[in-house]
Short mmCIF file of C-alpha atoms in Angstrom, two decimals:
data_model
loop_
_atom_site.label_atom_id
_atom_site.label_comp_id
_atom_site.label_asym_id
_atom_site.label_seq_id
_atom_site.Cartn_x
_atom_site.Cartn_y
_atom_site.Cartn_z
CA MET P 1 0.17 0.27 -0.11
CA SER P 2 1.28 3.41 -0.71
CA PHE P 3 2.54 6.14 1.79
CA ALA P 4 -0.14 8.30 0.51
CA LEU P 5 -3.01 5.58 1.43
CA LYS P 6 -1.59 4.25 4.33
CA TYR P 7 -1.41 7.32 5.88
CA ARG P 8 -4.70 9.05 5.07
CA PRO P 9 -6.54 10.81 8.18
CA SER P 10 -9.18 9.03 9.73
CA ASN P 11 -10.62 11.92 11.86
CA PHE P 12 -10.47 15.19 11.98
CA LYS P 13 -7.54 15.37 14.49
CA ASP P 14 -5.12 14.15 11.86
CA LEU P 15 -5.89 16.21 9.23
CA LEU P 16 -2.88 18.61 8.39
CA GLY P 17 -2.97 22.14 8.24
CA GLN P 18 -7.18 22.76 7.68
CA GLU P 19 -7.77 24.10 11.23
CA VAL P 20 -10.48 26.73 10.37
CA LEU P 21 -12.01 23.63 8.68
CA VAL P 22 -11.60 21.28 11.75
CA ARG P 23 -12.61 23.84 14.17
CA VAL P 24 -15.91 24.92 12.34
CA LEU P 25 -16.95 20.99 11.99
CA HIS P 26 -16.07 20.02 15.07
CA ASN P 27 -18.12 22.75 16.65
CA ALA P 28 -21.02 22.24 14.32
CA PHE P 29 -21.02 18.64 15.14
CA ASN P 30 -21.33 19.28 19.13
CA LEU P 31 -23.79 21.81 18.36
CA LYS P 32 -25.91 19.94 15.89
CA LYS P 33 -25.84 22.64 12.98
CA ILE P 34 -24.69 20.35 10.82
CA PRO P 35 -24.75 21.70 7.00
CA GLU P 36 -27.11 20.12 4.31
CA SER P 37 -24.85 20.78 1.62
CA ILE P 38 -20.48 21.54 2.30
CA LEU P 39 -18.48 22.56 -0.49
CA LEU P 40 -14.31 22.01 -0.50
CA THR P 41 -12.17 23.78 -2.57
CA GLY P 42 -8.34 24.17 -3.11
CA THR P 43 -5.51 23.02 -4.95
CA SER P 44 -5.20 18.61 -5.55
CA GLY P 45 -3.74 16.56 -2.64
CA VAL P 46 -4.60 19.07 0.12
CA GLY P 47 -7.36 16.60 1.79
CA LYS P 48 -10.64 17.57 0.29
CA THR P 49 -11.89 13.79 -0.33
CA THR P 50 -10.14 12.68 2.78
CA ALA P 51 -12.48 15.31 4.63
CA ALA P 52 -15.36 14.70 3.00
CA ARG P 53 -14.81 10.85 3.72
CA ILE P 54 -14.13 11.96 7.46
CA ILE P 55 -17.19 14.16 7.11
CA SER P 56 -19.25 10.74 6.07
CA MET P 57 -18.25 8.78 8.96
CA CYS P 58 -19.06 11.41 11.55
CA LEU P 59 -22.35 11.31 10.11
CA ASN P 60 -22.64 7.80 10.00
CA CYS P 61 -21.26 6.54 13.28
CA THR P 62 -22.35 3.95 14.85
CA PHE P 63 -22.14 6.02 18.00
CA GLY P 64 -22.55 8.86 16.06
CA PRO P 65 -23.68 12.06 14.61
CA THR P 66 -20.29 13.02 16.53
CA SER P 67 -17.20 15.03 15.68
CA ASP P 68 -14.94 11.78 16.72
CA PRO P 69 -15.64 8.52 14.77
CA CYS P 70 -14.56 5.43 16.59
CA ASN P 71 -13.46 4.22 12.88
CA THR P 72 -13.88 0.75 14.82
CA CYS P 73 -17.77 0.52 13.99
CA GLN P 74 -19.22 -1.41 11.02
CA ASN P 75 -20.42 2.20 9.10
CA CYS P 76 -16.49 3.54 9.87
CA THR P 77 -15.08 0.48 8.16
CA SER P 78 -17.39 0.42 5.75
CA ILE P 79 -16.63 4.03 4.66
CA LYS P 80 -13.14 3.58 5.16
CA ASN P 81 -12.79 0.72 2.51
CA PHE P 82 -14.93 2.35 0.03
CA ASN P 83 -18.22 0.12 0.18
CA HIS P 84 -20.36 1.72 2.77
CA PRO P 85 -24.29 1.54 0.69
CA ASP P 86 -24.77 4.82 1.94
CA VAL P 87 -22.01 6.80 1.29
CA ILE P 88 -22.09 7.07 -2.62
CA GLU P 89 -18.52 8.90 -4.41
CA ILE P 90 -19.06 10.13 -7.84
CA ASP P 91 -16.57 11.26 -10.04
CA ALA P 92 -18.04 14.44 -11.95
CA ALA P 93 -15.35 14.41 -14.44
CA SER P 94 -16.40 11.48 -15.71
CA ASN P 95 -20.59 12.04 -14.89
CA THR P 96 -21.06 15.37 -16.68
CA SER P 97 -24.86 15.05 -18.08
CA ILE P 98 -27.97 15.88 -16.38
CA GLU P 99 -28.76 12.37 -17.11
CA ASP P 100 -25.88 11.29 -14.39
CA VAL P 101 -28.23 14.10 -12.15
CA LYS P 102 -31.03 12.57 -12.48
CA VAL P 103 -29.76 9.24 -11.04
CA ILE P 104 -28.95 10.77 -8.24
CA LEU P 105 -31.83 13.00 -7.95
CA GLU P 106 -34.12 9.67 -7.94
CA ASN P 107 -31.64 7.88 -5.67
CA SER P 108 -32.10 10.66 -2.90
CA ARG P 109 -35.90 9.82 -2.57
CA TYR P 110 -34.76 6.55 -1.01
CA MET P 111 -33.97 6.56 3.17
CA PRO P 112 -30.35 4.95 3.78
CA ILE P 113 -29.96 1.33 3.70
CA SER P 114 -28.10 0.70 7.27
CA SER P 115 -26.76 4.14 8.51
CA LYS P 116 -28.79 7.61 9.89
CA PHE P 117 -27.51 9.38 5.90
CA LYS P 118 -27.33 9.30 2.92
CA VAL P 119 -23.97 11.13 1.65
CA TYR P 120 -23.46 11.86 -2.27
CA ILE P 121 -19.50 12.96 -2.67
CA ILE P 122 -19.35 14.46 -5.77
CA ASP P 123 -15.64 15.05 -6.44
CA GLU P 124 -14.04 17.79 -8.76
CA VAL P 125 -17.83 18.98 -9.66
CA HIS P 126 -17.14 21.99 -11.69
CA MET P 127 -17.16 19.06 -14.45
CA LEU P 128 -20.69 18.75 -14.44
CA SER P 129 -22.51 20.64 -17.45
CA ASN P 130 -24.95 24.24 -16.95
CA SER P 131 -28.11 21.25 -17.09
CA ALA P 132 -26.43 19.11 -14.42
CA PHE P 133 -26.05 22.14 -12.54
CA ASN P 134 -29.26 23.07 -12.75
CA ALA P 135 -30.73 20.08 -11.63
CA LEU P 136 -28.13 19.64 -8.71
CA LEU P 137 -29.89 23.01 -7.39
CA LYS P 138 -33.18 22.14 -7.55
CA VAL P 139 -31.97 19.58 -4.85
CA LEU P 140 -29.68 21.77 -2.74
CA GLU P 141 -32.57 23.64 -2.53
CA GLU P 142 -35.21 21.47 -0.25
CA PRO P 143 -33.46 18.34 0.11
CA ALA P 144 -34.48 15.80 2.40
CA PRO P 145 -33.40 15.44 6.19
CA TYR P 146 -31.81 12.10 5.81
CA VAL P 147 -29.34 13.60 2.39
CA LYS P 148 -25.91 15.28 2.81
CA PHE P 149 -23.90 16.65 -0.17
CA ILE P 150 -20.36 17.33 -0.06
CA LEU P 151 -18.59 19.11 -3.25
CA ALA P 152 -15.16 18.99 -3.83
CA THR P 153 -13.96 20.84 -6.33
CA THR P 154 -10.41 21.98 -7.50
CA GLU P 155 -11.90 25.38 -9.57
CA VAL P 156 -14.31 26.70 -7.35
CA LYS P 157 -14.86 29.86 -10.25
CA LYS P 158 -16.39 27.34 -12.44
CA ILE P 159 -18.62 26.82 -10.15
CA PRO P 160 -21.87 28.74 -10.17
CA VAL P 161 -23.03 31.15 -7.46
CA THR P 162 -26.46 29.33 -7.37
CA ILE P 163 -24.54 26.09 -6.53
CA ILE P 164 -21.59 28.26 -3.36
CA SER P 165 -24.37 30.11 -2.52
CA ARG P 166 -26.48 26.81 -1.21
CA CYS P 167 -23.48 25.15 0.43
CA GLN P 168 -21.29 26.23 3.56
CA ARG P 169 -17.50 26.80 1.80
CA PHE P 170 -14.40 25.22 3.09
CA ASP P 171 -11.58 26.92 1.10
CA PHE P 172 -8.60 24.27 1.71
CA ARG P 173 -4.99 25.95 2.16
CA ARG P 174 -1.77 24.81 0.94
CA ILE P 175 0.06 22.66 3.58
CA PRO P 176 2.99 24.92 4.50
CA THR P 177 6.03 23.39 4.12
CA ASP P 178 7.69 23.69 7.82
CA LYS P 179 4.21 21.53 8.64
CA LEU P 180 5.13 19.12 5.87
CA VAL P 181 8.70 18.32 6.50
CA ASN P 182 7.14 17.50 10.31
CA HIS P 183 5.08 14.99 8.55
CA LEU P 184 7.43 13.82 6.34
CA LYS P 185 9.47 12.81 9.25
CA VAL P 186 7.35 11.35 11.42
CA ILE P 187 6.37 8.82 8.39
CA ALA P 188 9.51 8.30 7.26
CA LYS P 189 10.50 7.05 10.92
CA LYS P 190 7.68 5.11 10.96
CA GLU P 191 8.76 3.32 7.52
CA ASN P 192 12.24 2.87 8.98
CA VAL P 193 14.06 5.20 6.08
CA SER P 194 16.84 7.11 7.38
CA PHE P 195 17.21 10.84 6.55
CA ASP P 196 19.41 13.89 6.53
CA GLU P 197 17.13 17.22 7.30
CA GLU P 198 18.56 19.03 3.47
CA SER P 199 16.99 15.81 1.64
CA ILE P 200 13.12 16.16 3.88
CA LYS P 201 12.92 19.91 3.30
CA LEU P 202 13.62 19.12 -0.37
CA ILE P 203 10.97 16.92 -0.96
CA ALA P 204 8.88 18.90 1.12
CA TYR P 205 9.67 22.36 -1.21
CA ASN P 206 9.15 20.08 -4.32
CA ALA P 207 5.17 19.23 -2.96
CA ASP P 208 3.79 22.48 -3.22
CA GLY P 209 2.16 22.30 -0.39
CA SER P 210 0.27 18.88 -1.84
CA ILE P 211 0.92 16.41 1.09
CA ARG P 212 -0.07 13.52 -1.44
CA ASN P 213 2.70 15.26 -3.88
CA ALA P 214 4.49 14.77 -0.74
CA LEU P 215 4.06 11.47 0.74
CA SER P 216 4.21 9.84 -3.07
CA LEU P 217 7.76 12.15 -3.36
CA LEU P 218 9.01 10.51 0.19
CA GLU P 219 7.88 6.95 -0.86
CA GLN P 220 9.90 7.33 -4.57
CA ALA P 221 12.86 8.90 -2.71
CA ALA P 222 13.19 5.69 -0.14
CA ILE P 223 12.84 2.80 -2.79
CA TYR P 224 15.29 4.80 -5.06
CA SER P 225 17.65 5.55 -2.51
CA ASN P 226 16.45 1.96 -1.11
CA LYS P 227 15.66 4.28 2.53
CA THR P 228 18.70 5.32 2.80
CA LEU P 229 17.94 9.20 2.04
CA SER P 230 20.21 12.19 1.61
CA GLU P 231 20.80 15.58 0.01
CA LYS P 232 22.87 14.34 -2.74
CA ILE P 233 20.26 11.43 -3.71
CA THR P 234 17.69 13.17 -3.30
CA LYS P 235 18.58 16.30 -5.36
CA GLU P 236 19.53 13.47 -8.43
CA MET P 237 15.80 11.67 -7.87
CA LEU P 238 14.29 15.12 -8.42
CA GLY P 239 16.35 16.45 -11.02
CA TYR P 240 17.59 18.99 -9.14
CA VAL P 241 19.78 22.22 -10.66
CA SER P 242 22.49 23.80 -8.32
CA ARG P 243 21.35 26.88 -7.26
CA TYR P 244 25.34 28.38 -7.61
CA THR P 245 24.10 27.17 -11.35
CA LEU P 246 21.20 28.69 -11.68
CA LEU P 247 22.91 32.29 -9.96
CA GLU P 248 25.79 31.71 -13.20
CA ILE P 249 23.04 31.76 -15.55
CA ILE P 250 21.39 35.14 -13.98
CA GLU P 251 24.17 37.16 -13.46
CA PRO P 252 25.26 37.18 -17.52
CA LEU P 253 21.51 37.71 -18.45
CA VAL P 254 21.42 40.66 -15.66
CA ILE P 255 24.37 42.52 -17.24
CA GLY P 256 23.44 41.37 -20.76
CA ASN P 257 26.28 39.34 -21.44
CA THR P 258 24.21 37.48 -24.05
CA VAL P 259 27.17 34.90 -25.09
CA GLU P 260 27.86 34.16 -21.35
CA ALA P 261 24.20 33.62 -20.46
CA ILE P 262 23.79 31.07 -23.58
CA ASN P 263 27.11 29.18 -22.99
CA LYS P 264 26.18 28.91 -19.56
CA PHE P 265 22.14 28.20 -20.17
CA GLU P 266 23.28 25.48 -23.19
CA GLU P 267 25.79 24.05 -20.16
CA ALA P 268 22.74 23.37 -17.65
CA CYS P 269 20.81 22.09 -20.52
CA ASN P 270 23.29 19.15 -21.16
CA SER P 271 22.47 17.57 -17.54
CA TYR P 272 18.98 18.68 -17.12
CA ASN P 273 15.57 19.83 -18.56
CA PRO P 274 15.36 23.72 -19.64
CA ILE P 275 11.88 24.09 -18.53
CA ILE P 276 13.10 22.55 -15.07
CA ILE P 277 15.78 25.06 -15.06
CA LEU P 278 13.81 27.45 -16.04
CA ASP P 279 11.12 27.23 -13.10
CA ASN P 280 13.99 27.16 -11.05
CA MET P 281 15.52 30.51 -12.19
CA LEU P 282 12.17 32.00 -11.82
CA GLN P 283 11.98 30.76 -7.52
CA ILE P 284 15.38 32.05 -7.35
CA ILE P 285 14.90 35.26 -8.80
CA TYR P 286 11.67 35.73 -6.54
CA GLU P 287 14.05 34.97 -3.75
CA ILE P 288 16.85 37.38 -4.43
CA CYS P 289 14.08 40.27 -5.16
CA TYR P 290 12.27 38.96 -1.92
CA PHE P 291 15.51 39.12 0.03
CA SER P 292 16.48 42.70 -1.76
CA ILE P 293 12.96 44.56 0.14
CA THR P 294 12.30 42.50 3.41
CA LYS P 295 16.39 41.85 4.10
CA LYS P 296 14.50 38.50 5.21
CA ASP P 297 15.88 35.16 3.16
CA PRO P 298 12.61 33.09 2.11
CA SER P 299 14.74 29.87 0.85
CA ILE P 300 13.66 26.97 3.35
CA PHE P 301 17.77 26.04 2.67
CA ASN P 302 20.80 27.07 4.97
CA ASP P 303 22.64 28.17 1.98
CA ASN P 304 21.82 32.06 1.60
CA ILE P 305 21.94 32.44 -2.23
CA ILE P 306 22.19 35.94 -1.81
CA THR P 307 25.36 36.47 -0.16
CA HIS P 308 27.05 34.87 -3.58
CA VAL P 309 25.83 37.67 -5.58
CA LYS P 310 28.36 39.42 -7.23
CA ASN P 311 26.43 42.25 -9.53
CA GLU P 312 25.05 44.64 -7.28
CA LYS P 313 22.14 45.17 -10.37
CA ILE P 314 20.32 41.79 -9.67
CA LEU P 315 19.67 43.46 -6.17
CA SER P 316 17.04 46.17 -7.61
CA PRO P 317 13.72 44.82 -6.88
CA THR P 318 12.05 47.00 -10.32
CA PHE P 319 15.00 45.13 -12.53
CA LEU P 320 13.79 41.62 -10.95
CA SER P 321 10.23 42.42 -11.07
CA ARG P 322 10.56 43.11 -14.71
CA ILE P 323 13.10 39.76 -15.54
CA TRP P 324 10.41 37.88 -13.09
CA GLN P 325 7.37 38.28 -15.39
CA VAL P 326 8.95 37.94 -18.78
CA LEU P 327 10.50 35.01 -17.80
CA PHE P 328 7.25 33.97 -15.72
CA LYS P 329 5.61 34.49 -19.36
CA GLY P 330 8.05 32.71 -21.22
CA ILE P 331 7.98 29.68 -19.23
CA GLN P 332 4.32 29.31 -20.61
CA GLU P 333 5.47 29.91 -24.19
CA VAL P 334 8.68 27.27 -23.72
CA LYS P 335 6.29 24.70 -22.32
CA SER P 336 3.53 25.08 -25.27
CA SER P 337 6.53 24.91 -28.02
CA SER P 338 6.90 22.01 -30.15
CA CYS P 339 11.03 23.18 -30.17
CA ILE P 340 11.46 23.66 -26.47
CA LYS P 341 15.21 24.21 -26.41
CA GLN P 342 15.45 26.45 -28.90
CA THR P 343 12.43 28.39 -27.59
CA ALA P 344 13.99 28.34 -24.04
CA ASN P 345 17.77 29.95 -25.47
CA MET P 346 15.67 33.13 -26.81
CA LEU P 347 14.10 33.16 -23.73
CA ILE P 348 17.33 33.75 -22.51
CA ILE P 349 17.97 36.33 -25.50
CA ARG P 350 14.60 38.28 -24.49
CA LEU P 351 15.92 38.51 -21.15
CA CYS P 352 19.48 39.72 -21.56
CA TYR P 353 18.51 42.05 -23.75
CA LEU P 354 15.71 43.02 -21.32
CA SER P 355 18.67 44.79 -19.43
CA SER P 356 19.54 47.27 -21.76
CA LEU P 357 16.22 48.71 -21.95
CA PRO P 358 15.09 52.11 -19.60
CA SER P 359 12.71 51.39 -16.75
CA PRO P 360 9.43 52.58 -15.97
CA LYS P 361 10.87 54.72 -13.90
CA GLN P 362 13.97 56.32 -16.00
CA ILE P 363 11.66 56.70 -18.77
CA ILE P 364 8.79 58.46 -16.73
CA ASP P 365 11.98 60.82 -15.36
CA LYS P 366 12.51 61.77 -18.88
CA ILE P 367 9.07 62.12 -19.78
CA GLN P 368 9.21 64.91 -16.88
CA GLY P 369 12.84 66.34 -17.62
CA ASN P 370 11.60 67.02 -21.52
CA THR P 371 8.43 68.68 -20.04
CA LYS P 372 10.04 70.96 -18.15
CA THR P 373 12.63 71.95 -21.05
CA ASP P 374 9.51 72.95 -23.01
CA ASN P 375 7.71 75.09 -19.95
CA ASN P 376 10.88 76.71 -19.53
CA ARG P 377 11.69 77.59 -22.89
CA LYS P 378 7.60 78.81 -23.50
CA ALA P 379 8.39 81.11 -19.73
CA LEU P 380 11.53 82.40 -21.95
CA LEU P 381 9.57 83.38 -24.93
CA GLU P 382 6.55 84.83 -23.31
CA LEU P 383 9.06 87.11 -21.24
CA LEU P 384 10.35 88.29 -24.37
CA LYS P 385 7.05 88.95 -26.30
CA SER P 386 5.80 90.81 -23.49
CA ASN P 387 8.99 92.76 -23.65
CA ASN P 388 8.82 93.55 -27.45
CA MET P 389 12.24 92.26 -27.64
CA GLN P 390 11.15 90.52 -31.15
CA ASP P 391 14.68 89.61 -32.78
CA LEU P 392 15.70 87.73 -29.75
CA TYR P 393 11.99 86.28 -30.06
CA ASN P 394 12.28 84.91 -33.34
CA GLN P 395 16.23 83.94 -32.85
CA ILE P 396 14.62 81.04 -30.08
CA TYR P 397 11.13 80.26 -31.74
CA GLU P 398 13.01 79.54 -34.98
CA SER P 399 15.67 77.24 -33.53
CA ASP P 400 15.84 73.73 -31.75
CA LEU P 401 17.04 75.79 -28.60
CA GLU P 402 16.40 74.05 -25.04
CA VAL P 403 16.11 75.90 -21.91
CA THR P 404 17.27 73.42 -19.66
CA ASN P 405 17.24 75.47 -16.55
CA TYR P 406 15.81 78.60 -16.06
CA ASN P 407 15.65 80.06 -12.38
CA ASN P 408 16.18 83.65 -10.83
CA GLY P 409 19.79 84.55 -12.38
CA THR P 410 20.39 81.24 -14.20
CA LEU P 411 19.52 80.42 -17.38
CA ASN P 412 21.33 77.10 -18.79
CA ILE P 413 20.59 76.95 -23.18
CA LYS P 414 21.65 74.24 -25.27
CA THR P 415 21.26 73.82 -28.77
CA ASN P 416 22.27 71.92 -32.27
CA GLN P 417 22.44 74.92 -34.07
CA VAL P 418 24.78 78.05 -34.95
CA LEU P 419 23.26 81.11 -33.12
CA PRO P 420 23.64 84.78 -34.11
CA LYS P 421 27.55 86.57 -32.75
CA ASP P 422 25.53 89.11 -30.64
CA PHE P 423 23.09 85.99 -29.65
CA HIS P 424 24.42 85.51 -25.63
CA ARG P 425 25.05 89.49 -25.67
CA ASN P 426 21.74 90.76 -26.36
CA LEU P 427 20.49 87.90 -23.91
CA LEU P 428 22.34 89.28 -21.44
CA ASN P 429 21.96 92.74 -21.62
CA PHE P 430 17.67 91.91 -22.01
CA PHE P 431 17.56 90.41 -18.38
CA TYR P 432 20.29 93.11 -17.23
CA ASN P 433 17.85 96.17 -17.84
CA LEU P 434 14.90 93.60 -16.86
CA THR P 435 16.17 93.11 -13.09
CA ASN P 436 19.18 95.04 -12.92
CA LYS P 437 20.97 92.07 -12.14
CA THR P 438 23.82 90.27 -14.14
CA TRP P 439 22.73 86.66 -15.00
CA ASN P 440 24.78 83.73 -14.81
CA ILE P 441 23.78 82.73 -18.74
CA SER P 442 25.50 79.42 -20.43
CA ILE P 443 25.29 77.96 -23.89
CA ASP P 444 25.85 74.33 -24.70
CA GLN P 445 26.14 74.50 -28.28
CA ASN P 446 26.99 71.43 -30.23
CA PHE P 447 27.46 72.44 -33.44
CA ASP P 448 29.94 70.82 -36.15
CA ILE P 449 29.93 72.94 -38.73
CA SER P 450 31.32 70.26 -41.15
CA LYS P 451 28.92 68.20 -41.02
CA SER P 452 25.66 70.37 -40.92
CA SER P 453 23.38 70.87 -43.90
CA ASN P 454 19.71 72.75 -44.22
CA SER P 455 18.14 71.45 -41.53
CA CYS P 456 20.59 72.15 -38.85
CA TYR P 457 21.43 76.22 -40.20
CA ASN P 458 18.71 78.54 -39.36
CA LYS P 459 18.54 80.67 -41.82
CA SER P 460 16.79 83.81 -39.95
CA LEU P 461 19.60 84.02 -36.90
CA ASP P 462 22.22 85.06 -39.90
CA PRO P 463 20.56 88.44 -41.15
CA THR P 464 23.22 88.09 -44.46
CA VAL P 465 22.09 85.29 -45.54
CA CYS P 466 18.30 86.37 -44.85
CA ASN P 467 18.65 89.08 -47.44
CA ILE P 468 20.39 87.35 -49.73
CA LEU P 469 17.34 84.73 -49.58
CA GLN P 470 14.72 87.63 -49.70
CA GLU P 471 16.50 89.03 -53.33
CA PHE P 472 16.79 86.27 -55.19
CA ASP P 473 13.58 84.19 -55.00
CA GLY P 474 13.22 80.50 -54.43
CA ALA P 475 16.90 80.71 -53.23
CA LYS P 476 17.65 78.00 -50.13
CA VAL P 477 20.74 76.78 -48.52
CA ILE P 478 22.01 73.51 -49.38
CA ASN P 479 25.05 73.07 -47.68
CA ILE P 480 27.43 74.85 -45.09
CA GLU P 481 31.29 73.68 -46.05
CA ASN P 482 34.75 75.40 -44.65
CA ILE P 483 36.62 77.78 -47.35
CA LYS P 484 40.21 76.43 -46.77
CA LYS P 485 42.45 79.39 -47.74
CA GLU P 486 45.35 78.56 -50.49
CA GLN P 487 48.42 79.35 -48.89
#
């Protein structure tokens, strides 16, 4: 018999990690307030079907209804052996039609054969068709006093709200890793399996909160290691990727070193499945991001992977969250691809080039900086116009001139165009006459006349050129060149 069946709980006290359910139902039986319909929801392997059978024993125990079934009477024994005539288990995944539900409705009219209650356990109830749900709704609204319905599902969102509203709902939680570790240690000792701490932690960690998965992995590891578990053997069985190997892939990826990242990734792919590597990378990135924010190591392992980080950029929560998001979506693409290795390599390349993209904060800061520059330019133009400084106004208005700083006494200007020789002096005189104060005006003029063209030369800025263009109709500036004098 497998570990999962052998150590299946037979009472509420042994039900692991579901304290809310245990307390509510324990009190409900003691107060004689037993609900007619119960809905159990949660991921697979957390104890929904087991809890349904325990509730059935509580209802039909010879000494019940009771919150503590004896597990020895004929009713309890029959329920544990799955052959009780009044406890009917139905797999909704294979009985989805309205005809199947009508059979339930017909049979629910008859009294129990050998116990107090007729209990219907409908597993994966979300698989029922709409018409089947409508038929089930009728019997849930007006159940017979001797009939109880226990519905179990992994996808509660697919169940109509009309069904949910007529049931007492219990949401099963994933089993915490520390509780799984303690439970696995107890089972391993009972089965005479020797183990070390890290091997049990690895199994609990990979069970993903499912006690059934944890017991299955423990049994598999015990068989693989001949009942002598060690960290090395457990990692071999699980196909576990070293955390330091993962860090060797992540660090060049973060700095955009595509060649090294691809080489490290392909080297790891020689020993492990690409999807397993990517999944483990996702977990490592989460741990580093979590640590960079909370300064707490979320890993259950003794090694603090963060102490081995060499590049500080990898500790940026903003950047890590972007990496995590792209990696998470990319893993779905890899899993659905017919070319897994090639798709995985392309994902690594995308992640590398992500490092060169600006963050949302940098983009916002740039936009805000541009907006501030535009506002400074507008303010300067309005000031010149209101003081009838038409020449200066035209020279600024018709150029690409940017006002990067415009405060009391300071004016910083940036341009790629050539400005009139007297532009700086005229601007200084204007502000001195206006404020009776000498201003600090700097002009950053990044202009290479040998490479300029008509687009970077504003004809209105040079009076001589302007006069020539007015004299010759249709004339335009084609090119600007430096004329070398002959020696």
